[in-house]
């Protein structure tokens, strides 16, 4: 890759070890992807959940990472600052209600150490997977370096911002350097449709949109799908569509003509090329995915989980409406997950009180997978879990071997009140 004088100085270690390692790894990334140069970015979205996780981005060469390395990194990070607006993905605990979600004192301390170090470095410690709706909203044409399997897809598809499917590591390096290798989705010629998804059934709720996302990722694999016969989604429908595509797939972008800024028309989305494949999403295809998810659906449910991706304020308002004056069954838990900034507003507006009066919990900063896979928190009974998110459902089944039930939000709330299916 061609480096500027300043980039070469960083690579030579003139700005310290952290930036040298960040530059060294970004050069390797860019070289592997065929980039010839770096371009400046305006925003990044990365992960910063605990210092031992951040330390994996700066490992010692030729030996295993040790506790001393993690301590050294925490000190070294005091001298570096992010170069661009940077938000962080959900982490290992709820900062306010860590005891209720089963975190130990050690997990809490580890999480808070990351909050402190990250804050000093200039990261906005938002711990949310929907930063594009709250704190980090790039505009059309902005170059970014975003990780998170659905967030990068949302900003490419619905905001017209430009990012590759960056990893937590590369997005962290980019945040510290303010640059990214110029390849892939940063280039005009790669921002066009490759496959056609013909939608021939009605989508009745956000869970149906998520099921369409699963179908799309599964069929297309790697590519940019363009949808036909699909109406303009609401924000929540768009969020749920992108959320599930990359459970089975690796899509950097999708286009809904008329709703995606770079697809004014169906033909325009393909920029003159022909789709390599056409896939039909009909009632049978939708039903087959629901059936696969809802194995042995009947019986008691231990936990109902809503909030993957994190619920928007509007969705929380709706959940409060569904729960007002009702009570969650005695042996069932109902957990609603969101960003802490959204929870703060929900508390001010009284939605949180209604939700908690019903016996449900409004959590923030994480999700089942991040709370209980990445940290040894004591988890609730999850033998049978109901969810409105196919993405979290697949992960819950894989990680906790739960028997899962997937339905729309309204049905999940009913299950919580009844205590089962
Ligand atoms: Fe967000 Fe966790 Fe789902 S990070 S998208 S709630 S898997």
Coordinates of C-alpha atoms and ligand atoms in Angstrom, one line a residue:
X1 CA 0.0 0.0 0.0
X2 CA 1.1 3.6 -0.6
X3 CA 1.5 5.4 2.7
X4 CA 1.7 9.1 3.3
X5 CA 4.7 10.4 5.2
X6 CA 2.6 10.7 8.4
X7 CA 1.3 7.1 8.0
X8 CA 4.8 5.8 7.5
X9 CA 6.0 7.6 10.7
X10 CA 3.2 5.9 12.6
X11 CA 4.2 2.5 11.1
X12 CA 7.8 3.2 12.2
X13 CA 6.6 3.6 15.8
X14 CA 7.2 7.3 16.1
X15 CA 3.7 7.7 17.7
X16 CA 4.1 4.8 20.1
X17 CA 3.3 1.1 20.2
X18 CA -0.5 1.2 20.1
X19 CA -0.7 3.3 17.0
X20 CA 2.2 1.3 15.4
X21 CA 0.3 -1.9 15.9
X22 CA -2.9 -0.4 14.7
X23 CA -1.2 0.8 11.5
X24 CA 0.7 -2.5 11.0
X25 CA -2.5 -4.5 11.1
X26 CA -4.5 -2.0 8.9
X27 CA -1.7 -2.2 6.3
X28 CA -2.0 -6.0 6.4
X29 CA -5.8 -5.9 6.1
X30 CA -5.6 -3.4 3.2
X31 CA -2.9 -5.4 1.4
X32 CA -4.9 -8.6 1.8
X33 CA -7.9 -6.9 0.3
X34 CA -6.1 -5.3 -2.6
X35 CA -6.3 -1.7 -1.4
X36 CA -3.6 0.7 -2.6
X37 CA -4.2 3.5 -0.2
X38 CA -6.0 4.6 2.9
X39 CA -8.9 7.1 2.9
X40 CA -10.0 9.3 5.8
X41 CA -13.2 8.2 7.7
X42 CA -15.7 10.2 9.7
X43 CA -17.0 7.6 12.1
X44 CA -16.4 4.2 13.5
X45 CA -18.4 1.6 15.4
X46 CA -16.4 -1.0 17.3
X47 CA -16.3 -3.1 20.5
X48 CA -14.8 -2.2 23.9
X49 CA -16.3 -4.5 26.4
X50 CA -13.4 -5.5 28.7
X51 CA -9.7 -4.7 28.7
X52 CA -8.7 -8.4 28.2
X53 CA -10.9 -8.4 25.0
X54 CA -9.4 -5.1 23.8
X55 CA -5.9 -6.5 24.5
X56 CA -6.5 -9.2 21.9
X57 CA -6.2 -6.5 19.3
X58 CA -2.7 -5.7 20.5
X59 CA -1.2 -9.1 21.4
X60 CA 2.5 -9.6 22.1
X61 CA 4.2 -11.2 19.2
X62 CA 5.2 -14.9 19.5
X63 CA 3.6 -15.7 22.9
X64 CA 0.3 -15.8 24.7
X65 CA -1.3 -12.7 26.1
X66 CA -0.8 -12.4 29.9
X67 CA -2.5 -10.4 32.7
X68 CA 0.6 -8.1 32.7
X69 CA 0.0 -7.4 29.0
X70 CA -3.6 -6.4 29.7
X71 CA -2.4 -4.1 32.6
X72 CA 0.2 -2.5 30.4
X73 CA -2.3 -1.9 27.6
X74 CA -4.7 -0.2 30.0
X75 CA -1.9 2.2 30.9
X76 CA -0.7 2.7 27.3
X77 CA -4.3 3.5 26.2
X78 CA -4.2 6.6 28.4
X79 CA -2.0 8.3 25.9
X80 CA -4.1 7.6 22.8
X81 CA -7.3 9.2 21.5
X82 CA -9.7 8.2 18.8
X83 CA -9.5 10.4 15.7
X84 CA -13.2 10.2 14.8
X85 CA -16.7 9.8 16.3
X86 CA -16.7 6.3 17.6
X87 CA -19.5 4.3 19.3
X88 CA -19.2 0.8 20.9
X89 CA -21.3 -2.3 20.5
X90 CA -23.1 -4.0 23.5
X91 CA -20.9 -5.4 26.2
X92 CA -20.8 -8.0 29.0
X93 CA -23.1 -6.4 31.6
X94 CA -25.8 -3.9 32.3
X95 CA -23.9 -1.0 34.0
X96 CA -26.9 -0.2 36.3
X97 CA -28.6 -3.5 36.8
X98 CA -25.5 -5.8 36.7
X99 CA -26.6 -7.7 39.8
X100 CA -30.1 -8.5 38.4
X101 CA -28.6 -10.0 35.2
X102 CA -26.3 -12.2 37.3
X103 CA -22.9 -10.4 36.8
X104 CA -20.3 -11.0 39.6
X105 CA -18.4 -8.2 41.2
X106 CA -15.4 -9.2 39.1
X107 CA -17.4 -8.8 35.8
X108 CA -18.7 -5.5 37.0
X109 CA -15.2 -4.2 37.8
X110 CA -13.8 -5.5 34.5
X111 CA -16.6 -3.8 32.6
X112 CA -16.2 -0.5 34.4
X113 CA -12.5 -0.5 33.8
X114 CA -13.2 -0.7 30.1
X115 CA -15.7 2.1 30.4
X116 CA -13.1 4.3 32.1
X117 CA -10.3 3.6 29.7
X118 CA -12.5 3.9 26.7
X119 CA -14.0 7.1 27.9
X120 CA -10.6 8.7 28.4
X121 CA -9.6 7.6 24.9
X122 CA -12.6 9.4 23.5
X123 CA -14.8 6.4 22.6
X124 CA -18.5 7.1 23.2
X125 CA -19.3 4.1 25.5
X126 CA -22.8 3.7 24.2
X127 CA -22.9 -0.2 24.3
X128 CA -25.7 -0.4 21.7
X129 CA -26.1 -2.3 18.4
X130 CA -28.4 0.4 16.9
X131 CA -26.0 3.4 17.1
X132 CA -27.2 4.5 13.7
X133 CA -30.6 5.5 15.3
X134 CA -29.2 7.3 18.3
X135 CA -25.6 8.6 18.6
X136 CA -23.7 7.9 15.4
X137 CA -25.6 8.7 12.3
X138 CA -23.4 9.1 9.2
X139 CA -24.9 10.8 6.1
X140 CA -24.9 9.7 2.5
X141 CA -21.4 9.3 1.1
X142 CA -19.5 9.4 4.4
X143 CA -16.7 6.8 4.6
X144 CA -16.8 4.9 7.9
X145 CA -15.3 1.8 9.5
X146 CA -18.1 -0.1 11.2
X147 CA -18.2 -3.5 12.7
X148 CA -21.4 -5.3 14.0
X149 CA -23.2 -7.7 11.7
X150 CA -26.3 -5.6 11.2
X151 CA -25.1 -2.0 11.9
X152 CA -22.7 -1.9 8.9
X153 CA -25.5 -3.3 6.7
X154 CA -28.0 -0.6 7.9
X155 CA -25.7 2.4 7.2
X156 CA -24.8 1.1 3.7
X157 CA -28.3 0.2 2.8
X158 CA -30.5 2.9 4.4
X159 CA -28.2 5.9 5.0
X160 CA -26.0 5.7 1.9
X161 CA -22.9 5.9 4.1
X162 CA -19.9 3.6 3.1
X163 CA -18.3 0.9 5.1
X164 CA -17.0 -2.5 4.6
X165 CA -17.9 -5.4 6.9
X166 CA -15.2 -4.5 9.3
X167 CA -14.2 -6.6 12.3
X168 CA -14.0 -5.4 15.9
X169 CA -10.2 -5.3 15.5
X170 CA -10.0 -3.4 12.2
X171 CA -12.7 -0.9 13.3
X172 CA -10.8 -0.2 16.5
X173 CA -7.6 0.4 14.6
X174 CA -9.5 2.7 12.2
X175 CA -11.0 4.6 15.1
X176 CA -7.5 5.3 16.5
X177 CA -6.0 6.3 13.1
X178 CA -9.0 7.9 11.4
X179 CA -8.4 6.0 8.2
X180 CA -9.5 2.8 6.5
X181 CA -8.2 0.9 3.4
X182 CA -9.9 2.0 0.3
X183 CA -11.6 -1.1 -1.2
X184 CA -14.9 -2.9 -1.5
X185 CA -17.9 -0.8 -0.5
X186 CA -16.0 2.4 -0.4
X187 CA -15.8 2.3 -4.2
X188 CA -18.7 3.3 -6.5
X189 CA -18.4 0.3 -8.8
X190 CA -19.0 -2.2 -6.0
X191 CA -22.2 -0.6 -4.7
X192 CA -24.7 -2.4 -7.0
X193 CA -27.1 -5.3 -6.8
X194 CA -25.9 -8.9 -7.4
X195 CA -29.1 -11.0 -6.7
X196 CA -32.8 -10.5 -6.8
X197 CA -35.2 -11.4 -4.0
X198 CA -38.8 -11.5 -5.2
X199 CA -41.2 -11.1 -2.2
X200 CA -44.5 -12.8 -2.8
X201 CA -46.0 -12.8 0.6
X202 CA -47.2 -10.3 3.2
X203 CA -44.9 -9.2 6.0
X204 CA -47.2 -8.6 9.0
X205 CA -44.7 -7.6 11.7
X206 CA -41.0 -6.9 12.4
X207 CA -40.4 -10.6 13.1
X208 CA -41.6 -11.4 9.5
X209 CA -39.1 -8.8 8.2
X210 CA -36.4 -10.5 10.2
X211 CA -37.4 -13.9 8.7
X212 CA -37.0 -12.3 5.3
X213 CA -33.5 -11.2 6.3
X214 CA -32.6 -14.8 7.3
X215 CA -33.9 -16.1 4.0
X216 CA -32.0 -13.5 2.1
X217 CA -28.6 -14.0 3.8
X218 CA -29.0 -17.8 3.5
X219 CA -29.7 -17.7 -0.2
X220 CA -27.3 -14.9 -1.3
X221 CA -24.4 -15.7 1.0
X222 CA -22.0 -13.0 -0.2
X223 CA -23.5 -10.3 -2.4
X224 CA -25.9 -7.4 -2.5
X225 CA -29.5 -8.4 -2.8
X226 CA -32.1 -6.2 -4.4
X227 CA -35.8 -6.7 -3.4
X228 CA -38.7 -6.7 -5.7
X229 CA -42.4 -6.3 -4.7
X230 CA -41.3 -5.1 -1.3
X231 CA -42.9 -2.1 0.2
X232 CA -41.0 0.7 2.0
X233 CA -40.3 -0.5 5.5
X234 CA -40.7 1.4 8.7
X235 CA -37.5 2.1 10.6
X236 CA -38.1 -0.8 13.0
X237 CA -38.9 -3.1 10.0
X238 CA -35.7 -2.0 8.3
X239 CA -33.7 -2.6 11.5
X240 CA -35.1 -6.2 11.8
X241 CA -34.5 -7.0 8.1
X242 CA -30.8 -6.2 8.3
X243 CA -30.4 -7.8 11.8
X244 CA -30.9 -11.3 10.6
X245 CA -29.3 -11.3 7.1
X246 CA -25.8 -12.1 8.5
X247 CA -26.8 -14.9 10.8
X248 CA -26.4 -17.2 7.8
X249 CA -24.9 -14.8 5.3
X250 CA -22.2 -12.2 4.8
X251 CA -24.0 -9.3 3.1
X252 CA -22.4 -5.8 3.2
X253 CA -25.4 -4.0 1.8
X254 CA -29.0 -4.6 0.5
X255 CA -31.3 -2.4 -1.6
X256 CA -35.0 -1.8 -1.5
X257 CA -35.9 0.4 -4.5
X258 CA -37.6 3.5 -3.4
X259 CA -36.3 3.2 0.2
X260 CA -32.5 2.8 -0.2
X261 CA -30.9 6.1 -1.2
X262 CA -28.7 4.4 -3.9
X263 CA -31.6 2.5 -5.5
X264 CA -34.1 5.1 -6.8
X265 CA -35.4 2.5 -9.2
X266 CA -35.2 -1.3 -9.5
X267 CA -33.0 -1.1 -12.7
X268 CA -30.8 1.6 -11.1
X269 CA -30.0 -0.7 -8.2
X270 CA -28.3 -3.1 -10.6
X271 CA -26.5 -0.3 -12.5
X272 CA -27.1 -2.0 -15.8
X273 CA -26.0 -5.5 -14.8
X274 CA -28.2 -8.6 -14.6
X275 CA -28.9 -10.4 -11.3
X276 CA -26.9 -13.6 -11.0
X277 CA -29.8 -15.4 -9.2
X278 CA -33.4 -14.8 -8.4
X279 CA -35.0 -16.2 -5.2
X280 CA -38.7 -16.2 -4.4
X281 CA -39.7 -15.5 -0.8
X282 CA -43.3 -16.8 -0.4
X283 CA -45.6 -18.1 2.4
X284 CA -44.0 -21.6 2.1
X285 CA -40.4 -20.2 2.4
X286 CA -41.4 -18.0 5.4
X287 CA -43.3 -20.9 7.1
X288 CA -40.4 -23.3 6.7
X289 CA -38.0 -20.9 8.6
X290 CA -40.6 -20.4 11.4
X291 CA -41.1 -24.2 11.6
X292 CA -37.3 -24.8 11.8
X293 CA -37.1 -22.3 14.7
X294 CA -40.2 -23.5 16.6
X295 CA -39.2 -27.0 17.4
X296 CA -41.5 -28.5 20.1
X297 CA -43.1 -25.1 20.7
X298 CA -45.7 -26.1 23.3
X299 CA -45.2 -25.9 27.1
X300 CA -43.9 -23.7 29.8
X301 CA -41.5 -20.9 28.9
X302 CA -38.7 -19.8 31.3
X303 CA -37.6 -16.6 29.7
X304 CA -39.1 -14.3 27.1
X305 CA -36.4 -12.1 25.5
X306 CA -37.2 -9.0 23.4
X307 CA -34.6 -6.7 22.0
X308 CA -32.3 -8.1 19.4
X309 CA -31.3 -5.7 17.9
X310 CA -31.9 -3.3 20.8
X311 CA -35.4 -2.0 21.0
X312 CA -36.1 1.5 19.8
X313 CA -38.0 4.0 22.0
X314 CA -41.1 3.4 19.9
X315 CA -40.9 -0.3 20.4
X316 CA -40.5 0.2 24.2
X317 CA -43.6 2.4 24.2
X318 CA -45.5 -0.3 22.4
X319 CA -44.3 -3.0 24.8
X320 CA -45.4 -0.8 27.7
X321 CA -48.8 -0.5 26.1
X322 CA -49.1 -4.3 25.8
X323 CA -48.1 -4.8 29.4
X324 CA -50.0 -2.0 31.1
X325 CA -52.2 -3.4 33.9
X326 CA -51.0 -7.0 33.3
X327 CA -48.5 -9.2 35.1
X328 CA -45.9 -11.6 33.9
X329 CA -46.5 -15.2 35.0
X330 CA -44.8 -16.2 38.3
X331 CA -42.3 -18.7 36.9
X332 CA -41.5 -16.8 33.7
X333 CA -39.2 -13.9 33.2
X334 CA -39.7 -11.2 30.6
X335 CA -36.6 -9.3 29.6
X336 CA -36.6 -6.3 27.3
X337 CA -33.2 -5.0 26.0
X338 CA -32.2 -1.6 24.7
X339 CA -29.4 1.0 24.7
X340 CA -28.9 2.8 28.0
X341 CA -29.7 6.2 26.5
X342 CA -33.0 4.9 25.3
X343 CA -33.7 3.3 28.7
X344 CA -33.0 6.7 30.3
X345 CA -35.6 8.3 28.1
X346 CA -38.0 5.4 28.7
X347 CA -37.6 6.0 32.4
X348 CA -38.4 9.7 32.1
X349 CA -41.4 9.0 30.0
X350 CA -42.8 6.4 32.4
X351 CA -42.6 3.4 29.9
X352 CA -39.9 1.7 32.1
X353 CA -42.2 1.9 35.2
X354 CA -45.1 0.3 33.4
X355 CA -42.8 -2.5 32.1
X356 CA -41.3 -3.1 35.5
X357 CA -44.7 -2.9 37.3
X358 CA -45.7 -5.9 35.2
X359 CA -42.8 -7.9 36.6
X360 CA -40.6 -7.6 33.5
X361 CA -37.1 -6.1 33.4
X362 CA -35.8 -3.4 31.1
X363 CA -32.1 -4.1 30.6
X364 CA -29.4 -2.2 28.7
X365 CA -25.9 -2.4 27.3
X366 CA -25.9 -6.1 26.2
X367 CA -28.0 -9.1 25.2
X368 CA -28.3 -12.8 26.2
X369 CA -25.4 -13.8 23.9
X370 CA -23.0 -11.0 25.1
X371 CA -24.0 -11.3 28.8
X372 CA -23.6 -15.0 29.0
X373 CA -21.3 -16.3 26.3
X374 CA -18.5 -13.8 26.7
X375 CA -18.5 -13.5 30.5
X376 CA -19.2 -16.1 33.3
X377 CA -22.3 -14.3 34.6
X378 CA -24.9 -16.4 36.4
X379 CA -27.6 -16.8 33.8
X380 CA -31.3 -17.4 34.3
X381 CA -32.9 -20.7 33.5
X382 CA -33.1 -20.8 29.7
X383 CA -34.4 -24.3 29.0
X384 CA -37.2 -22.8 27.0
X385 CA -36.9 -19.3 25.6
X386 CA -39.4 -17.3 23.6
X387 CA -38.1 -14.5 21.4
X388 CA -39.2 -12.1 18.7
X389 CA -35.8 -12.1 17.1
X390 CA -34.7 -15.0 14.8
X391 CA -31.1 -13.7 15.1
X392 CA -31.0 -14.1 18.9
X393 CA -33.0 -17.3 18.6
X394 CA -30.4 -19.1 16.5
X395 CA -27.7 -17.8 18.8
X396 CA -29.6 -18.9 21.9
X397 CA -30.2 -22.3 20.6
X398 CA -26.6 -22.8 19.5
X399 CA -25.0 -21.3 22.7
X400 CA -27.3 -22.5 25.5
X401 CA -29.1 -25.4 23.8
X402 CA -32.4 -23.9 24.6
X403 CA -35.6 -25.1 23.1
X404 CA -36.9 -21.9 21.4
X405 CA -40.2 -20.3 20.4
X406 CA -40.2 -17.5 17.9
X407 CA -43.2 -15.2 17.4
X408 CA -43.9 -11.5 17.0
X409 CA -43.5 -9.1 19.9
X410 CA -47.2 -9.2 20.8
X411 CA -47.2 -13.0 20.9
X412 CA -44.1 -13.1 23.0
X413 CA -45.7 -10.7 25.5
X414 CA -48.8 -13.0 25.7
X415 CA -46.5 -16.0 26.3
X416 CA -44.8 -14.1 29.2
X417 CA -48.2 -13.3 30.8
X418 CA -49.5 -16.8 30.3
X419 CA -46.2 -18.4 31.3
X420 CA -46.0 -20.6 28.2
X421 CA -47.4 -21.6 24.8
Ligands
LIG1 FE1 -27.5 -6.6 19.2 FE2 -26.8 -8.8 20.7 FE3 -28.6 -8.9 18.7 S1 -25.4 -7.2 19.9 S2 -28.0 -7.4 17.2 S3 -28.8 -7.7 20.6 S4 -27.0 -10.4 19.1

